Short mmCIF file of C-alpha atoms and ligand atoms in Angstrom, two decimals:
data_model
loop_
_atom_site.label_atom_id
_atom_site.label_comp_id
_atom_site.label_asym_id
_atom_site.label_seq_id
_atom_site.Cartn_x
_atom_site.Cartn_y
_atom_site.Cartn_z
CA MET A 1 117.44 51.84 108.90
CA GLU A 2 113.86 53.12 108.83
CA HIS A 3 113.69 52.88 112.61
CA GLN A 4 117.03 54.63 113.04
CA ARG A 5 115.89 57.39 110.70
CA GLN A 6 112.69 58.07 112.63
CA ARG A 7 114.72 58.19 115.86
CA MET A 8 117.10 60.66 114.23
CA VAL A 9 114.14 62.90 113.37
CA GLN A 10 112.85 62.83 116.94
CA THR A 11 116.06 63.07 118.92
CA GLN A 12 118.28 65.19 116.67
CA LEU A 13 115.75 67.43 114.95
CA GLU A 14 112.46 67.82 116.84
CA LYS A 15 114.16 67.98 120.23
CA ARG A 16 116.51 70.70 118.97
CA GLY A 17 113.74 72.87 117.68
CA ILE A 18 113.16 71.99 114.02
CA ARG A 19 109.42 72.70 113.76
CA ASN A 20 108.59 72.79 110.05
CA HIS A 21 106.46 69.75 109.42
CA ALA A 22 107.42 69.32 105.77
CA VAL A 23 111.12 69.48 106.70
CA LEU A 24 110.69 66.80 109.38
CA GLN A 25 108.79 64.66 106.93
CA ALA A 26 111.43 65.03 104.22
CA MET A 27 114.21 64.16 106.68
CA GLY A 28 112.21 61.11 107.69
CA ALA A 29 111.72 60.07 104.07
CA VAL A 30 115.14 60.45 102.39
CA PRO A 31 117.28 57.30 102.86
CA ARG A 32 120.48 58.98 104.08
CA HIS A 33 122.30 55.63 104.19
CA GLN A 34 122.09 55.46 100.38
CA PHE A 35 124.14 58.66 100.13
CA VAL A 36 126.92 57.60 102.50
CA PRO A 37 129.98 55.53 101.44
CA GLU A 38 129.23 51.85 101.91
CA GLU A 39 131.75 51.26 104.69
CA LEU A 40 130.15 54.04 106.77
CA GLN A 41 126.51 53.12 106.25
CA ALA A 42 126.10 51.86 109.80
CA HIS A 43 126.77 55.45 110.96
CA SER A 44 124.32 57.10 108.56
CA TYR A 45 121.82 58.23 111.18
CA GLU A 46 124.29 59.40 113.80
CA ASP A 47 124.44 63.00 114.90
CA ARG A 48 127.48 63.91 112.80
CA ALA A 49 128.88 64.80 109.40
CA LEU A 50 130.50 61.89 107.51
CA PRO A 51 133.35 61.80 105.00
CA LEU A 52 132.65 61.42 101.28
CA ALA A 53 135.03 60.76 98.39
CA GLU A 54 137.50 63.50 97.37
CA GLY A 55 137.91 64.91 100.89
CA GLN A 56 134.34 66.26 101.01
CA THR A 57 131.67 65.68 103.67
CA ILE A 58 127.95 65.01 103.93
CA SER A 59 126.58 67.46 106.51
CA GLN A 60 125.17 66.49 109.89
CA PRO A 61 121.40 65.82 109.65
CA PHE A 62 120.58 68.72 111.99
CA ILE A 63 122.42 71.20 109.76
CA VAL A 64 120.64 69.93 106.64
CA ALA A 65 117.29 70.35 108.41
CA LEU A 66 118.22 73.78 109.80
CA MET A 67 119.17 75.08 106.36
CA ALA A 68 116.06 73.58 104.74
CA GLU A 69 113.85 75.17 107.41
CA ALA A 70 115.59 78.53 107.02
CA LEU A 71 114.76 78.49 103.28
CA MET A 72 111.01 78.54 104.13
CA LEU A 73 109.86 76.43 101.18
CA HIS A 74 106.23 75.70 100.34
CA GLY A 75 106.61 73.29 97.44
CA THR A 76 106.35 75.61 94.45
CA GLU A 77 109.84 77.09 94.44
CA ARG A 78 112.79 76.86 92.11
CA VAL A 79 115.84 76.21 94.28
CA LEU A 80 119.55 76.50 93.55
CA GLU A 81 122.02 74.52 95.67
CA ILE A 82 125.79 75.03 95.55
CA GLY A 83 127.75 71.95 96.67
CA THR A 84 125.98 68.75 95.57
CA GLY A 85 128.42 66.47 97.42
CA SER A 86 126.58 63.18 97.91
CA GLY A 87 123.29 64.64 96.68
CA TYR A 88 121.69 64.12 100.10
CA SER A 89 120.68 67.70 100.84
CA ALA A 90 119.51 68.11 97.23
CA ALA A 91 117.22 65.11 97.76
CA VAL A 92 115.80 66.66 100.94
CA LEU A 93 115.23 69.99 99.16
CA SER A 94 113.60 68.23 96.20
CA LEU A 95 110.78 67.05 98.48
CA LEU A 96 110.19 70.62 99.65
CA ALA A 97 110.27 72.52 96.34
CA ALA A 98 109.28 72.16 92.69
CA GLU A 99 112.72 72.09 91.02
CA VAL A 100 116.22 71.86 92.43
CA TYR A 101 119.32 72.81 90.46
CA THR A 102 122.43 71.65 92.28
CA ILE A 103 125.99 72.56 91.27
CA GLU A 104 129.16 70.62 92.07
CA ARG A 105 132.68 71.53 90.96
CA LEU A 106 134.08 67.99 91.23
CA GLU A 107 132.96 66.03 88.20
CA LYS A 108 133.28 62.56 89.77
CA LEU A 109 131.16 63.46 92.79
CA ALA A 110 128.59 65.17 90.58
CA ARG A 111 128.20 62.22 88.21
CA ALA A 112 127.91 59.69 91.04
CA SER A 113 125.29 61.84 92.78
CA GLU A 114 123.37 62.39 89.57
CA GLU A 115 123.12 58.62 89.06
CA ARG A 116 122.19 57.99 92.67
CA LEU A 117 119.45 60.64 92.67
CA ALA A 118 117.98 59.26 89.45
CA ALA A 119 118.09 55.67 90.72
CA LEU A 120 116.27 56.71 93.89
CA GLY A 121 113.61 58.54 91.89
CA PHE A 122 114.44 62.16 92.75
CA SER A 123 113.48 63.29 89.28
CA ASN A 124 113.17 67.04 89.96
CA VAL A 125 116.89 67.44 90.80
CA HIS A 126 119.23 68.66 88.06
CA VAL A 127 122.97 68.26 88.66
CA VAL A 128 125.33 70.69 86.93
CA VAL A 129 129.15 70.48 86.96
CA ARG A 130 130.82 73.89 87.26
CA ASP A 131 132.04 76.55 89.66
CA GLY A 132 128.87 77.37 91.60
CA THR A 133 130.18 80.67 92.97
CA GLY A 134 128.91 82.19 89.72
CA GLY A 135 125.48 80.67 90.28
CA LEU A 136 123.44 79.34 87.36
CA PRO A 137 122.24 82.42 85.45
CA GLU A 138 120.41 80.41 82.78
CA HIS A 139 117.65 79.39 85.23
CA ALA A 140 117.70 82.50 87.49
CA PRO A 141 116.07 84.02 89.44
CA TYR A 142 115.69 81.55 92.33
CA ASP A 143 113.20 81.63 95.19
CA ALA A 144 115.79 79.99 97.39
CA ILE A 145 119.54 79.42 97.20
CA CYS A 146 121.35 77.05 99.55
CA VAL A 147 125.15 77.04 99.75
CA THR A 148 126.53 73.94 101.48
CA ALA A 149 130.20 74.99 101.50
CA ALA A 150 131.86 77.75 103.53
CA SER A 151 132.52 81.11 101.92
CA PRO A 152 134.61 84.11 103.02
CA TRP A 153 131.74 86.39 101.89
CA VAL A 154 128.45 86.18 100.00
CA PRO A 155 129.34 85.73 96.31
CA LEU A 156 127.81 88.62 94.35
CA PRO A 157 126.34 86.48 91.52
CA LEU A 158 124.30 84.48 94.04
CA ARG A 159 122.88 87.65 95.56
CA GLN A 160 122.00 88.85 92.07
CA GLN A 161 120.22 85.60 91.17
CA LEU A 162 117.76 85.84 94.11
CA ALA A 163 114.14 86.52 93.17
CA GLU A 164 112.17 89.25 94.96
CA GLY A 165 111.36 87.78 98.38
CA GLY A 166 113.96 85.05 97.76
CA ARG A 167 116.12 83.55 100.54
CA LEU A 168 119.83 82.72 100.38
CA VAL A 169 121.25 80.52 103.15
CA ILE A 170 125.05 80.38 103.34
CA PRO A 171 127.84 79.72 105.88
CA VAL A 172 130.12 82.78 105.90
CA GLY A 173 133.38 83.18 107.82
CA GLY A 174 136.88 81.73 108.06
CA ARG A 175 138.30 78.42 106.92
CA SER A 176 137.63 76.61 110.20
CA GLU A 177 134.34 78.13 111.39
CA GLN A 178 131.53 80.15 109.98
CA ILE A 179 128.16 81.69 110.82
CA LEU A 180 125.11 80.49 108.99
CA LEU A 181 123.40 83.50 107.38
CA ARG A 182 120.04 83.99 105.71
CA LEU A 183 119.77 86.86 103.25
CA THR A 184 116.31 87.86 102.03
CA ARG A 185 115.74 90.15 99.06
CA ARG A 186 113.08 92.76 99.77
CA ASN A 187 112.43 95.52 97.22
CA ASP A 188 116.04 95.61 96.11
CA ALA A 189 117.33 95.69 99.68
CA ILE A 190 118.85 92.66 101.39
CA VAL A 191 117.93 91.72 104.97
CA THR A 192 120.50 89.54 106.77
CA GLU A 193 119.80 87.22 109.74
CA ARG A 194 122.21 84.99 111.68
CA PHE A 195 121.63 81.35 112.58
CA GLY A 196 124.63 80.40 114.73
CA GLY A 197 128.01 78.75 114.26
CA VAL A 198 128.73 75.98 111.75
CA ARG A 199 131.69 74.20 110.10
CA PHE A 200 131.71 73.44 106.40
CA VAL A 201 134.37 72.47 103.84
CA PRO A 202 135.47 75.48 101.75
CA LEU A 203 133.67 76.93 98.76
CA LEU A 204 136.38 77.09 96.10
CA GLY A 205 135.93 79.24 93.03
CA GLU A 206 136.11 82.57 91.31
CA HIS A 207 133.83 84.41 93.76
CA ALA A 208 134.96 82.70 97.00
CA TRP A 209 138.30 81.15 98.01
CA LYS A 210 140.42 80.89 94.89
CA TYR A 211 142.41 77.80 95.97
CA ASP A 212 142.45 75.07 98.62
CA ALA A 213 144.78 76.31 101.40
N1 SAH B 301 125.32 69.10 100.32
C1 SAH B 301 126.24 67.99 100.32
C2 SAH B 301 127.47 68.27 101.15
C3 SAH B 301 128.35 69.20 100.45
S1 SAH B 301 130.03 69.32 100.97
C4 SAH B 301 125.61 66.71 100.78
O1 SAH B 301 124.45 66.72 101.22
O2 SAH B 301 126.27 65.67 100.68
C5 SAH B 301 130.44 70.71 99.96
C6 SAH B 301 130.53 70.43 98.48
O3 SAH B 301 130.73 71.67 97.83
C7 SAH B 301 131.71 69.54 98.08
O4 SAH B 301 131.27 68.45 97.36
C8 SAH B 301 132.58 70.47 97.25
O5 SAH B 301 133.25 69.82 96.19
C9 SAH B 301 131.55 71.45 96.72
N2 SAH B 301 132.07 72.74 96.26
C10 SAH B 301 133.07 73.48 96.79
N3 SAH B 301 133.24 74.62 96.07
C11 SAH B 301 132.33 74.58 95.06
C12 SAH B 301 132.01 75.45 93.98
N4 SAH B 301 132.65 76.60 93.76
N5 SAH B 301 131.00 75.09 93.14
C13 SAH B 301 130.32 73.93 93.32
N6 SAH B 301 130.60 73.07 94.32
C14 SAH B 301 131.58 73.39 95.18
#
């Protein structure tokens, strides 16, 4: 698995332009196979998303790395993630920042991921069960916010919970395809950049899609 993981870093990430050293190191360190359902573990380091319980998915390694790089973390930040899923991307982010708060709306997934993260020693990740489209005001503002589910627009509470200079990375678009955006707060203005096409499962909640179509 270790060998497969290092090959993944070289062939799927470095070759495609992921340059941030800390991101490459984190992707090389987190045991992705521990976050994947047992029957799919042999596929853990392939260049693809994989199914999780409850119809959700663990993102393709390249997308996890791309989002982590776009957040421009230095190790001191407080990060909010929406969409815990397996806890894999939260684990990657936890190696790049000081604290990670990750929100999942499905209680079963959240509890399983919380246990897994604790067992693997990712002690600076805090899992919260609720609708993440409202963010997590009690620990705001955040230096970085990462949304790992697709949204029809940028939920207003997330924008409001960004610190000055903070970055919000989110896939925005339709149900079947989206564009990955980075919003940066600068002196009360928001600068938006585009990072190309992606496909995520839907963000369901009060400030995104209201039901699963
Ligand atoms: N980052 C995850 C993959 C997430 S898939 C990983 O590394 O495994 C997207 C997740 O977002 C799903 O688990 C889904 O249940 C969750 N989700 C969807 N809408 C949500 C919402 N409003 N609040 C919190 N989580 C949500």
